[in-house]
mmCIF file of C-alpha atoms and ligand atoms in Angstrom:
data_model
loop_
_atom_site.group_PDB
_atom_site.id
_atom_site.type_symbol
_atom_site.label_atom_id
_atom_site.label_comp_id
_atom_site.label_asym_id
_atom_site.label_seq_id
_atom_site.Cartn_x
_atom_site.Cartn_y
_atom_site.Cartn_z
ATOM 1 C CA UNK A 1 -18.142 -9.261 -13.740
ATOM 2 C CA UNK A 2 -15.146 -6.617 -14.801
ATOM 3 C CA UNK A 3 -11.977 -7.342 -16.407
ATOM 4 C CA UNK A 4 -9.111 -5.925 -14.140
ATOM 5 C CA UNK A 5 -5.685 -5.546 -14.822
ATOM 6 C CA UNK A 6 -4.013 -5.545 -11.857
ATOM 7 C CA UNK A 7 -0.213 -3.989 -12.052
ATOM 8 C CA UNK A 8 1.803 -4.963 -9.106
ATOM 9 C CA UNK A 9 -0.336 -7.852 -8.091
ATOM 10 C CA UNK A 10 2.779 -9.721 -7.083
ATOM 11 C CA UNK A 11 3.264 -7.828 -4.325
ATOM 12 C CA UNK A 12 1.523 -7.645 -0.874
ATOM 13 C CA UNK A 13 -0.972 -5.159 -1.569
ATOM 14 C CA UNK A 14 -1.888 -6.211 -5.028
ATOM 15 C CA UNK A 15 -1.887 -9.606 -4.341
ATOM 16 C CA UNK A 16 -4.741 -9.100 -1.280
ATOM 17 C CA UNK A 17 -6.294 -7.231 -4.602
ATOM 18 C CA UNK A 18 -6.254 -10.014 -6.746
ATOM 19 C CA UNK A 19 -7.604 -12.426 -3.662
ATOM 20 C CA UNK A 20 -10.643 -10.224 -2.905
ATOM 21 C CA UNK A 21 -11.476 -9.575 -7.147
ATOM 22 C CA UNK A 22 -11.653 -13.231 -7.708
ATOM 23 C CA UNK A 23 -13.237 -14.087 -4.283
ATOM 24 C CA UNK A 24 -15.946 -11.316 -5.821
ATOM 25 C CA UNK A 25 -16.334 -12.938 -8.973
ATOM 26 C CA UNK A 26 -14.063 -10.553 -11.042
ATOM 27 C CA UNK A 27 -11.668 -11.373 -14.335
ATOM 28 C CA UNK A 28 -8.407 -11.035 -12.856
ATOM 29 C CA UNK A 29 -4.714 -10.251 -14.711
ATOM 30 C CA UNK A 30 -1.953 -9.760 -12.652
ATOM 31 C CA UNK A 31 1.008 -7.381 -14.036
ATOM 32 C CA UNK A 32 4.382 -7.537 -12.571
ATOM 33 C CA UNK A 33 7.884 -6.924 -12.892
ATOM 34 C CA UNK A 34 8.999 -9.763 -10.131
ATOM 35 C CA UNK A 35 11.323 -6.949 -9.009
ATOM 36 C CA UNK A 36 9.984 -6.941 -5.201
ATOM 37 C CA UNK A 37 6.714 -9.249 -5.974
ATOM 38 C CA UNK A 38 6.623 -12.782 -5.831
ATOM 39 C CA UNK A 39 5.562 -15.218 -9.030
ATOM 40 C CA UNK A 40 4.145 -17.661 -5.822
ATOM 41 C CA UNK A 41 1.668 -14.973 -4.565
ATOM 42 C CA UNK A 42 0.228 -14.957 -7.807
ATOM 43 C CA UNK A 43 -2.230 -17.385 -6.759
ATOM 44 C CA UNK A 44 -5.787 -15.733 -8.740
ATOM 45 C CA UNK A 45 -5.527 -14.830 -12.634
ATOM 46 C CA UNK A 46 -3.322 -14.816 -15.122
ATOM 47 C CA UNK A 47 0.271 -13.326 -15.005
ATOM 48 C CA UNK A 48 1.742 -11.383 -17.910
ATOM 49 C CA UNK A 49 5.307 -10.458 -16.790
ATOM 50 C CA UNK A 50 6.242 -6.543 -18.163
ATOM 51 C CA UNK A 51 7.525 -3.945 -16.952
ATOM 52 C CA UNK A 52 5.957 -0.008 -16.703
ATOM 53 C CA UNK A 53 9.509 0.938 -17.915
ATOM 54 C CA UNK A 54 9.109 -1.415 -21.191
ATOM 55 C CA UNK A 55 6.051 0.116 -23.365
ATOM 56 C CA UNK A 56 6.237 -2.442 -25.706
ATOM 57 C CA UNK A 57 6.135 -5.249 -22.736
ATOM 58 C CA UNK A 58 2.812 -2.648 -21.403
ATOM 59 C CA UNK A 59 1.509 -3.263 -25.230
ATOM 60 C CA UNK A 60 1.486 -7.161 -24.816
ATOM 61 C CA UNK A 61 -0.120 -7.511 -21.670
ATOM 62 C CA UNK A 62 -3.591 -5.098 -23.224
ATOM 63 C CA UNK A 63 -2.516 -6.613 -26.318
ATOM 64 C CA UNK A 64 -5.604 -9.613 -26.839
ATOM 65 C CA UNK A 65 -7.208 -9.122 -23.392
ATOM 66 C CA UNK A 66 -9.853 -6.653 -22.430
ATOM 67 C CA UNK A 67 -10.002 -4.377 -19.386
ATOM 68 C CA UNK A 68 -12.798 -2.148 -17.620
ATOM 69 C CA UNK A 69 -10.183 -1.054 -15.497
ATOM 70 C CA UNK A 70 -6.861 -0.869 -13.964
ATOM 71 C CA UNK A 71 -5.402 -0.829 -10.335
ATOM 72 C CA UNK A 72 -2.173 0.796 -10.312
ATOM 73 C CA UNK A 73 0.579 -0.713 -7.243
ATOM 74 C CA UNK A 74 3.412 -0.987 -9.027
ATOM 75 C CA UNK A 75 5.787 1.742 -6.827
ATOM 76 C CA UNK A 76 8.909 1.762 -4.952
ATOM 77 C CA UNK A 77 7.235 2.452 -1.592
ATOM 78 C CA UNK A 78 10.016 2.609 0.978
ATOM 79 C CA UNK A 79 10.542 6.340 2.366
ATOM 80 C CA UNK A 80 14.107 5.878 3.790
ATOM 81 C CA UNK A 81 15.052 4.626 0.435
ATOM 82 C CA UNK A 82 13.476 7.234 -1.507
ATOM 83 C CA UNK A 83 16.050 9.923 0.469
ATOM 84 C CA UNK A 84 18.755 7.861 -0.683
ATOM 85 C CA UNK A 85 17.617 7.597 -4.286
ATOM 86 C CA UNK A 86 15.378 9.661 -5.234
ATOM 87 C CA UNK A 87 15.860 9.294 -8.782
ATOM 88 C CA UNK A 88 14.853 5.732 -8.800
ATOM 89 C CA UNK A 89 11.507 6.882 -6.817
ATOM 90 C CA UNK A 90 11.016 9.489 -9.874
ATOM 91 C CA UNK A 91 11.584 7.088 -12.606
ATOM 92 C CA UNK A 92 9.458 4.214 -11.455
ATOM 93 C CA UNK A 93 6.292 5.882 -9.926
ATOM 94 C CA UNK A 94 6.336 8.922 -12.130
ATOM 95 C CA UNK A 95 7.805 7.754 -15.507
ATOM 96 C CA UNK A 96 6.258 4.230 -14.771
ATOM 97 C CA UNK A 97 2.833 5.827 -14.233
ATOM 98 C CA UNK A 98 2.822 8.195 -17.065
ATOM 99 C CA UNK A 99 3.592 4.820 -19.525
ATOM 100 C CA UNK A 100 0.922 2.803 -18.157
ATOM 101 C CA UNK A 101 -1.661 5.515 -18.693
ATOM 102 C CA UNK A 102 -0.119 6.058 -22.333
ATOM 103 C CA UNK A 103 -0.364 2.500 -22.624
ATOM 104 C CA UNK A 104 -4.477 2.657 -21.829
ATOM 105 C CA UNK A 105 -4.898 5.282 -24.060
ATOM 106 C CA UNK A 106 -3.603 3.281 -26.829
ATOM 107 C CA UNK A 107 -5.705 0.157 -25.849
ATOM 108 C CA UNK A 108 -8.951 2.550 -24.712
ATOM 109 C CA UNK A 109 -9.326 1.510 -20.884
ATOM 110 C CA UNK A 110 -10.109 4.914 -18.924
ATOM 111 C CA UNK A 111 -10.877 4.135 -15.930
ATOM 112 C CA UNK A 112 -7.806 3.596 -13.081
ATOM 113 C CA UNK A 113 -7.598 3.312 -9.257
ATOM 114 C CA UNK A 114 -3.832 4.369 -8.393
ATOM 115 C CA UNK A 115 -2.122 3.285 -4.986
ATOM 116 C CA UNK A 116 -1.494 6.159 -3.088
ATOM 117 C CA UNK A 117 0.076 7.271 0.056
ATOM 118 C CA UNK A 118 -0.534 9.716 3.386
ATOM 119 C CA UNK A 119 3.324 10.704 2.599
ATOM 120 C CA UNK A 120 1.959 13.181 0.036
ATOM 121 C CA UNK A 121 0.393 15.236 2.913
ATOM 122 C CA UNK A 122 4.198 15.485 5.230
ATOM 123 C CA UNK A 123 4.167 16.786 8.754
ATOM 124 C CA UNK A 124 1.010 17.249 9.636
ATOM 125 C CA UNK A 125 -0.809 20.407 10.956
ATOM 126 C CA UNK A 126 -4.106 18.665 12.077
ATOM 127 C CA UNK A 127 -4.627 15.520 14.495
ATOM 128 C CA UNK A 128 -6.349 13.918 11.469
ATOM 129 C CA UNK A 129 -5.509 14.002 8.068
ATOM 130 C CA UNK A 130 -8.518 14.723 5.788
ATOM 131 C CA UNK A 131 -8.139 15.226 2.199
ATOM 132 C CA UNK A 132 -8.094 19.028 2.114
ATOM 133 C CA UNK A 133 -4.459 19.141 4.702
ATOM 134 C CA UNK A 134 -2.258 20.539 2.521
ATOM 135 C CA UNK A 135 0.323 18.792 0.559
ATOM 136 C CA UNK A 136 3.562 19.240 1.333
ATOM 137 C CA UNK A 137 5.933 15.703 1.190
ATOM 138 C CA UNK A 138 8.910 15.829 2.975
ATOM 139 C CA UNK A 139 10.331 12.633 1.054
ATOM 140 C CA UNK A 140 11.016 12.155 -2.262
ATOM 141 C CA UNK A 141 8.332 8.815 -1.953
ATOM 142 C CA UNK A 142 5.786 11.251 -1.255
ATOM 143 C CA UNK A 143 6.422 13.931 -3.755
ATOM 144 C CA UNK A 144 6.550 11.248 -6.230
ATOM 145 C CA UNK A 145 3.472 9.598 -5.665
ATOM 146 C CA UNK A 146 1.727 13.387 -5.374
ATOM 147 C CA UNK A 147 3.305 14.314 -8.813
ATOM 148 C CA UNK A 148 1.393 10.915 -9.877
ATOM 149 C CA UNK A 149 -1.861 12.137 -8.541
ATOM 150 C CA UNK A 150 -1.358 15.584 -10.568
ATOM 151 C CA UNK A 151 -1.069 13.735 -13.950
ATOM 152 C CA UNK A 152 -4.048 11.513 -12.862
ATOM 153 C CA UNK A 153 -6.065 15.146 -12.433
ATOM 154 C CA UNK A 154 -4.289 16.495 -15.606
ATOM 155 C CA UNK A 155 -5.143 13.412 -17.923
ATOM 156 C CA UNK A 156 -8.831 13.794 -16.120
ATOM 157 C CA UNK A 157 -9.285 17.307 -17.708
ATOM 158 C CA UNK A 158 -7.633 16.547 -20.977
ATOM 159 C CA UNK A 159 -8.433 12.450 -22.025
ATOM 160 C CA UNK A 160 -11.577 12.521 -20.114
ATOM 161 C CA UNK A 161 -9.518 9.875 -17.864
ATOM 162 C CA UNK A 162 -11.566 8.763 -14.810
ATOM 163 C CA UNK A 163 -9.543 7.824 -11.879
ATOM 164 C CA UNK A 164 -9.706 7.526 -7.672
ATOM 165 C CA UNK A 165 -6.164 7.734 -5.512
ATOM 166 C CA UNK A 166 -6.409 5.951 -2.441
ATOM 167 C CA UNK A 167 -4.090 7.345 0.322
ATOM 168 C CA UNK A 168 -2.986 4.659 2.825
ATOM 169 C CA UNK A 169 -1.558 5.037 5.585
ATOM 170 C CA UNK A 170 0.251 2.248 7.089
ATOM 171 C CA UNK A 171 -0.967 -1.140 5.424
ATOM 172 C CA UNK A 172 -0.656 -3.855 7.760
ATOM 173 C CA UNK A 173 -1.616 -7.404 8.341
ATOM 174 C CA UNK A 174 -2.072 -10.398 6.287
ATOM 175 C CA UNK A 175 -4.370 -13.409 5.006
ATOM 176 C CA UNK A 176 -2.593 -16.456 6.127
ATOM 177 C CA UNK A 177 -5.520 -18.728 5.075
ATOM 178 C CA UNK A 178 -4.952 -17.801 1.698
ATOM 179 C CA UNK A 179 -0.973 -17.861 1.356
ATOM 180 C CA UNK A 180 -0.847 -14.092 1.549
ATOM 181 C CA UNK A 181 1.032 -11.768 3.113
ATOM 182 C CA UNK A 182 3.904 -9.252 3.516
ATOM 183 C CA UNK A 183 7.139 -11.065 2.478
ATOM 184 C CA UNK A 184 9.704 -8.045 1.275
ATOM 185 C CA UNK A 185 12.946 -9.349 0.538
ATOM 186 C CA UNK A 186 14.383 -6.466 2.631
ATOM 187 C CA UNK A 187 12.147 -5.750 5.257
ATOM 188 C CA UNK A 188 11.999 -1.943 6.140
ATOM 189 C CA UNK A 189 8.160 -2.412 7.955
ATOM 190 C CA UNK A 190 7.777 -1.915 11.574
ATOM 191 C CA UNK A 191 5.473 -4.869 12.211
ATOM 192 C CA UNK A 192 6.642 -7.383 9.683
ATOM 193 C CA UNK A 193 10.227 -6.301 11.699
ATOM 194 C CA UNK A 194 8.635 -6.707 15.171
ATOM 195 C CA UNK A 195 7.269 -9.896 14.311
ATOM 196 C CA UNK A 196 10.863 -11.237 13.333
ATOM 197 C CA UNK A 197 12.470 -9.558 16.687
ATOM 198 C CA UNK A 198 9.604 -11.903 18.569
ATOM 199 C CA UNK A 199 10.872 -14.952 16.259
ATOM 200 C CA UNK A 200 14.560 -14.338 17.251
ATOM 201 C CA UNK A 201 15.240 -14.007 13.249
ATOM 202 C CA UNK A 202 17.972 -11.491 12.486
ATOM 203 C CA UNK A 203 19.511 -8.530 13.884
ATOM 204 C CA UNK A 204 17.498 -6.659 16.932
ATOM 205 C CA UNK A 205 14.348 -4.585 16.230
ATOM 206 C CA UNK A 206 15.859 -1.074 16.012
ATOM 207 C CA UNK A 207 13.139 1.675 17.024
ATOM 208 C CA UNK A 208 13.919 4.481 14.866
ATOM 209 C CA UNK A 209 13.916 7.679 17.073
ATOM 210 C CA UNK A 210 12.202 8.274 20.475
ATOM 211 C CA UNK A 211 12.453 11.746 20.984
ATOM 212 C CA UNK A 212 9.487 12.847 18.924
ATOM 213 C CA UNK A 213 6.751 14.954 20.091
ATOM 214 C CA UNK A 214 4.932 12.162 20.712
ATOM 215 C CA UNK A 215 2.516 10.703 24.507
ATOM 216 C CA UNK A 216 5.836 8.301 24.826
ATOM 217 C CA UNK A 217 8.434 9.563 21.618
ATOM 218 C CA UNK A 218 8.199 7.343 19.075
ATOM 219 C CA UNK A 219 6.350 7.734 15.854
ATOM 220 C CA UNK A 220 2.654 7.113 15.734
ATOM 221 C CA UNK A 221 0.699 5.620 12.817
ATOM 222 C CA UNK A 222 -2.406 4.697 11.593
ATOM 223 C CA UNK A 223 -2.266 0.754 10.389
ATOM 224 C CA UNK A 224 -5.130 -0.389 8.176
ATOM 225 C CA UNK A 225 -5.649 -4.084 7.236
ATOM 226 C CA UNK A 226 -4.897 -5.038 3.097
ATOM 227 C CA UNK A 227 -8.168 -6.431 3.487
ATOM 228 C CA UNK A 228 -9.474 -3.486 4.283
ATOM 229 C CA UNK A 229 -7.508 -1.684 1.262
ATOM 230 C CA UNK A 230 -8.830 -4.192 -1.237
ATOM 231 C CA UNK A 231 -12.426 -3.618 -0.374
ATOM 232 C CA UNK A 232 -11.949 0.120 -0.660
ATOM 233 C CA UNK A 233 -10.732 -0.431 -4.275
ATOM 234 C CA UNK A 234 -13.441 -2.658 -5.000
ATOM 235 C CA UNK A 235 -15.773 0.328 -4.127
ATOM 236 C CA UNK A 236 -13.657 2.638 -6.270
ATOM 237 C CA UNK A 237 -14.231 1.077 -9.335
ATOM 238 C CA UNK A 238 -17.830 0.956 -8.300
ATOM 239 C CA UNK A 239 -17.681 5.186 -7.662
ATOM 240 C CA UNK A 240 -16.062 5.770 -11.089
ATOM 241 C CA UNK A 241 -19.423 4.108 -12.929
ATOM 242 C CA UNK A 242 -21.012 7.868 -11.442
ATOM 243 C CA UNK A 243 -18.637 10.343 -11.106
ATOM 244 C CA UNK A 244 -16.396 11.441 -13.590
ATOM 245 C CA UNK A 245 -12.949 12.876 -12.999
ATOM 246 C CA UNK A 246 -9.948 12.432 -10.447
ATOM 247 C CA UNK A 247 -10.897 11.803 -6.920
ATOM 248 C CA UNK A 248 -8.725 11.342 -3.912
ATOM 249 C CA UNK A 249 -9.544 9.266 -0.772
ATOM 250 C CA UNK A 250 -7.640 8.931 2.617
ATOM 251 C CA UNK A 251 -7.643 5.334 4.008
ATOM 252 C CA UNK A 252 -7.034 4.186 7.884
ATOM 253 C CA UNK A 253 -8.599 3.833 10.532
ATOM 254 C CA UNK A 254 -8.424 6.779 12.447
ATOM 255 C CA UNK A 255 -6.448 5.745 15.253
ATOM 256 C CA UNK A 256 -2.246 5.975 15.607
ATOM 257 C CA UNK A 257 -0.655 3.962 17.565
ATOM 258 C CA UNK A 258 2.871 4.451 18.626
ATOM 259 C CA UNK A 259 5.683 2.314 17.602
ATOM 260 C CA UNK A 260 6.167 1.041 21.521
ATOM 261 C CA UNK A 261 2.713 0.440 21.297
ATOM 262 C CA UNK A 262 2.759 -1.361 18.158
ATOM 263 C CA UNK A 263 5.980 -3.888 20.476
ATOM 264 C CA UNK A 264 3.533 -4.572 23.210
ATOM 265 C CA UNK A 265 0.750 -5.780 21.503
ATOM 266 C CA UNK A 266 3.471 -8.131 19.052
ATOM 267 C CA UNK A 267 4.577 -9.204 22.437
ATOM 268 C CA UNK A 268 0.748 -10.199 23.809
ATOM 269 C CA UNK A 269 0.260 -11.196 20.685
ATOM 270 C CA UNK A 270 2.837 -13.482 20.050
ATOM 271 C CA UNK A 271 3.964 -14.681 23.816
ATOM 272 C CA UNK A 272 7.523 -13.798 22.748
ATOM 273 C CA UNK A 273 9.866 -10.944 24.404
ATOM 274 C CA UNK A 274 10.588 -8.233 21.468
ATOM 275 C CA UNK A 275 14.201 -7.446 22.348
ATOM 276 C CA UNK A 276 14.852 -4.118 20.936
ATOM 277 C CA UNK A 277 17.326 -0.934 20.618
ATOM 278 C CA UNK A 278 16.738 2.420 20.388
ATOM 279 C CA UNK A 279 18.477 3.779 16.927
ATOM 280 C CA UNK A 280 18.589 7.197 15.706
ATOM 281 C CA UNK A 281 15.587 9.148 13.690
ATOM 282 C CA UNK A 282 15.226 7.707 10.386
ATOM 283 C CA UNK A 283 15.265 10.140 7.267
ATOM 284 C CA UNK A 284 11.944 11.476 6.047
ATOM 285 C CA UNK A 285 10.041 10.237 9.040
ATOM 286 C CA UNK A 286 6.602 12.520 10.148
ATOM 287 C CA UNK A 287 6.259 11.901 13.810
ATOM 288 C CA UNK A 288 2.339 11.142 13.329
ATOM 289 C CA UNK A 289 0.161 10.038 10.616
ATOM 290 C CA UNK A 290 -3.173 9.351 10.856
ATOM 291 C CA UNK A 291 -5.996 9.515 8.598
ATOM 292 C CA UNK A 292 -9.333 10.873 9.079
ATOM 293 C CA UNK A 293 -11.582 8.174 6.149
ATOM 294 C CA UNK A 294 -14.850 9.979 7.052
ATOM 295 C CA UNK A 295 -15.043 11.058 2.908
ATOM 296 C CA UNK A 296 -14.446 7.506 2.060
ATOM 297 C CA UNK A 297 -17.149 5.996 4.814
ATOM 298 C CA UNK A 298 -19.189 8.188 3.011
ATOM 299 C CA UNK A 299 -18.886 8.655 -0.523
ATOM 300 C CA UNK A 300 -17.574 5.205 -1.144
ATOM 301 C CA UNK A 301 -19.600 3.445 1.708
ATOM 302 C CA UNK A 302 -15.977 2.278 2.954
ATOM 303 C CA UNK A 303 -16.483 -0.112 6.188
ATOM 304 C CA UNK A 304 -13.625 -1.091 7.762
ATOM 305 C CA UNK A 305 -13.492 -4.937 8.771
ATOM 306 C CA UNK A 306 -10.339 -4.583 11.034
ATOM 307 C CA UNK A 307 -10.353 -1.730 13.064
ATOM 308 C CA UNK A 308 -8.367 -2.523 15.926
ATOM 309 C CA UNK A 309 -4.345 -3.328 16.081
ATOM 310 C CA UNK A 310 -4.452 -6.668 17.814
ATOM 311 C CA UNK A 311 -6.317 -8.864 15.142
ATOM 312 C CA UNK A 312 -4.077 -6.770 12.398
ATOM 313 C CA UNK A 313 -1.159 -8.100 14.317
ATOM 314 C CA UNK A 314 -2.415 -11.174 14.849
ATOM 315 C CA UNK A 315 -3.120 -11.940 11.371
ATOM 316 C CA UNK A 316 0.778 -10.666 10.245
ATOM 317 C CA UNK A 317 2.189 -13.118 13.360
ATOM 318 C CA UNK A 318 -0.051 -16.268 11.604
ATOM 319 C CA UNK A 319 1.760 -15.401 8.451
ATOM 320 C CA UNK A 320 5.636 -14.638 10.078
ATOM 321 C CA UNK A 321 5.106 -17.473 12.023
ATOM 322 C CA UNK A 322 4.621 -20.088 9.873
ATOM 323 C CA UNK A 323 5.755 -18.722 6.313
ATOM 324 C CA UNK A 324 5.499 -20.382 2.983
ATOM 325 C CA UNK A 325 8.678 -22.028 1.119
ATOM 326 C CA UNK A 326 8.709 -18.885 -0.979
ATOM 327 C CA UNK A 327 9.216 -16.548 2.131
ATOM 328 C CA UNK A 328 12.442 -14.660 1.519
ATOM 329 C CA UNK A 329 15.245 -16.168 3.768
ATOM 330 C CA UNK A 330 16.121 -13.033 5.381
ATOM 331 C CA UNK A 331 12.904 -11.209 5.151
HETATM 332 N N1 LIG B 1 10.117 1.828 12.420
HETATM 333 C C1 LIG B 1 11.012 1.453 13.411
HETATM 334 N N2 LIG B 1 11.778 0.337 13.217
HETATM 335 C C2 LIG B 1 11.679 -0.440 12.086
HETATM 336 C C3 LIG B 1 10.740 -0.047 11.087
HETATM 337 C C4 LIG B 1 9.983 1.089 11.283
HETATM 338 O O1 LIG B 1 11.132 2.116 14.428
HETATM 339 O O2 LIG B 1 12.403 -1.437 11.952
HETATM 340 C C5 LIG B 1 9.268 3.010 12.622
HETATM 341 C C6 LIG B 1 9.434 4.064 11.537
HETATM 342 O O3 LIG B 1 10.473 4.964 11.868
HETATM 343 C C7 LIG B 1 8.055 4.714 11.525
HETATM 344 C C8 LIG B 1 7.100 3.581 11.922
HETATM 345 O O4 LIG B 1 7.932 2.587 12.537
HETATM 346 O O5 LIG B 1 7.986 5.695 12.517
HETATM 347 C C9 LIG B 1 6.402 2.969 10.729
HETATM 348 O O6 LIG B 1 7.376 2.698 9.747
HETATM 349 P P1 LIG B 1 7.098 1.805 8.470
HETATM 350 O O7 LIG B 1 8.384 1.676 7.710
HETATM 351 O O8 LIG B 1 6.439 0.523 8.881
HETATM 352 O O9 LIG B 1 6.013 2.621 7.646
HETATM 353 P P2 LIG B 1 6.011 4.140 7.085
HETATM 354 O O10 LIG B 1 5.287 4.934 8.141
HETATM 355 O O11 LIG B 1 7.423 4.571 6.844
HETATM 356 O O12 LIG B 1 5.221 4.034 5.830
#
């Protein structure tokens, strides 16, 4: 049994974290900010509210409690936004990250798994993106989380720091049986925002450009279940017991499906029409994305549970359709 501290567990991807530590007998600690997570999906291990901007609030949470590790999700993750503010992006996933590891210095944990993205890699040149594409973010989200991955490598060389970045690609999906799921209080996803179009909640489903150079022009994507993500970080604290150093991993499933494709299987899926506009190109936006995981299969013996879009979309409708009384109103 390990003692995690788990920054950004509030939040949808850290909060499928927390599920599948505890479910797998792990000391759990959830650190948030509340700032897009949600005290309710705090549902396994204690919560120490702080703030990765507040190094003293950092110093309480280590302060008493003892970690092998930490898993790092605390980011502003939206790519549209980032355009518009990049500054914010900077702050909070560069300045943010650079505290928290100054923060396990001081309390001695060296060992971190840090929430990555497939926007550090930018228009692809390859079908599938392996870790060696090059690196070259066309968003300031991107460029931020890549800086984050240099200081990872940097602290690697010079504190002896051992980390693993996962790279997702589109994280998707949800565990309804166990309150979780994607609940943003502004939605900017495409499926959590298909899934509402198919409710009749809110404005139309705007489909953000379909003149790309794509089999039917719109964007293409790889979705991966948060399931799926939380095992692979379960198996990256595992890898950092051998291997020393900062390691980088792509995670999805290999496949992209296209954003009308992603409408007709909500549609299937859900028995509802998805009534729908098409809206200008948004800011920032690759026209495909999709990972090639064969380093993670094999060096961290990553299997994929949900490799196929219907039961990912199936599993987000459960949730959408029948939210808890914590759901953000106009989410
Ligand atoms: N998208 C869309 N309408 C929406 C939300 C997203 O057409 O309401 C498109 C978006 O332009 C992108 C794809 O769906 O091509 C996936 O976007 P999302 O924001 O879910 O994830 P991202 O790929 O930006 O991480």
């Amino acid at each position: 049994m390990s003692g995690l501290l788990i920054c950004g567990g509030a939040g949808y991807i850290g909060s499928h974290m927390a599920q599948w530590l505890s479910e797998h007998g792990h000391n759990v600690t959830v650190l948030d900010n509340l700032s897009t997570g949600h005290r309710d999906a705090v549902r396994w291990g204690e919560f120490v509210e702080a703030d990765l901007l507040n190094p003293a609030s950092l110093d309480k949470a280590f302060q008493g409690r003892c970690f092998d590790a930490v898993m790092h999700f605390c980011a502003r993750s939206l790519v549209g936004e980032s355009v518009s503010h990049p500054n914010a992006y900077y702050t909070n996933n560069v300045t943010g990250t650079l505290n928290l590891l100054d923060a396990m210095r001081r309390h001695d944990v060296d060992r971190i798994v840090f929430s990555s993205t497939a926007a550090v890699f930018g228009n692809p040149i390859n079908e599938r993106i392996d870790e060696d594409h090059p690196k070259n973010p066309i968003n300031p989200y991107g460029a931020s989380k890549l800086m984050a991955e240099r200081i990872l490598a940097d602290a690697a060389t010079a504190y002896g720091l051992r980390s693993v970045a996962l790279r997702y690609f589109n994280a998707a999906g949800a565990l309804p049986d166990h309150g979780i799921g994607e609940a943003h209080a502004c939605e900017t996803h495409l499926i959590p925002n298909v899934l509402r179009a198919a409710l009749g909640n809110g404005p139309a489903l705007k489909v953000f450009g379909d003149d790309y150079s794509t089999a039917d022009g719109t964007c293409v994507r790889d979705y991966v279940h948060v399931q799926d993500l939380a095992q692979a970080h379960s198996l990256a604290l595992a890898y950092m017991d051998n291997n020393e150093g900062a390691h980088a991993f792509n995670l999805g499933n290999g496949r992209g499906f296209s954003v009308r494709e992603v409408i007709d299987c909500a549609r299937v899926i859900s028995g509802h029409a998805i009534p729908y506009e098409v809206a200008s190109r948004r800011e920032g936006d690759p026209a495909t994305l999709v990972a090639s995981s064969q380093k993670a299969r094999e060096q961290l013996g990553w299997q994929p549970r949900w490799t196929e879009l219907a039961p990912i979309v199936e599993s987000a409708w459960r949730w959408h359709r029948d939210p808890p009384s914590w759901f953000p109103r106009h989410a």
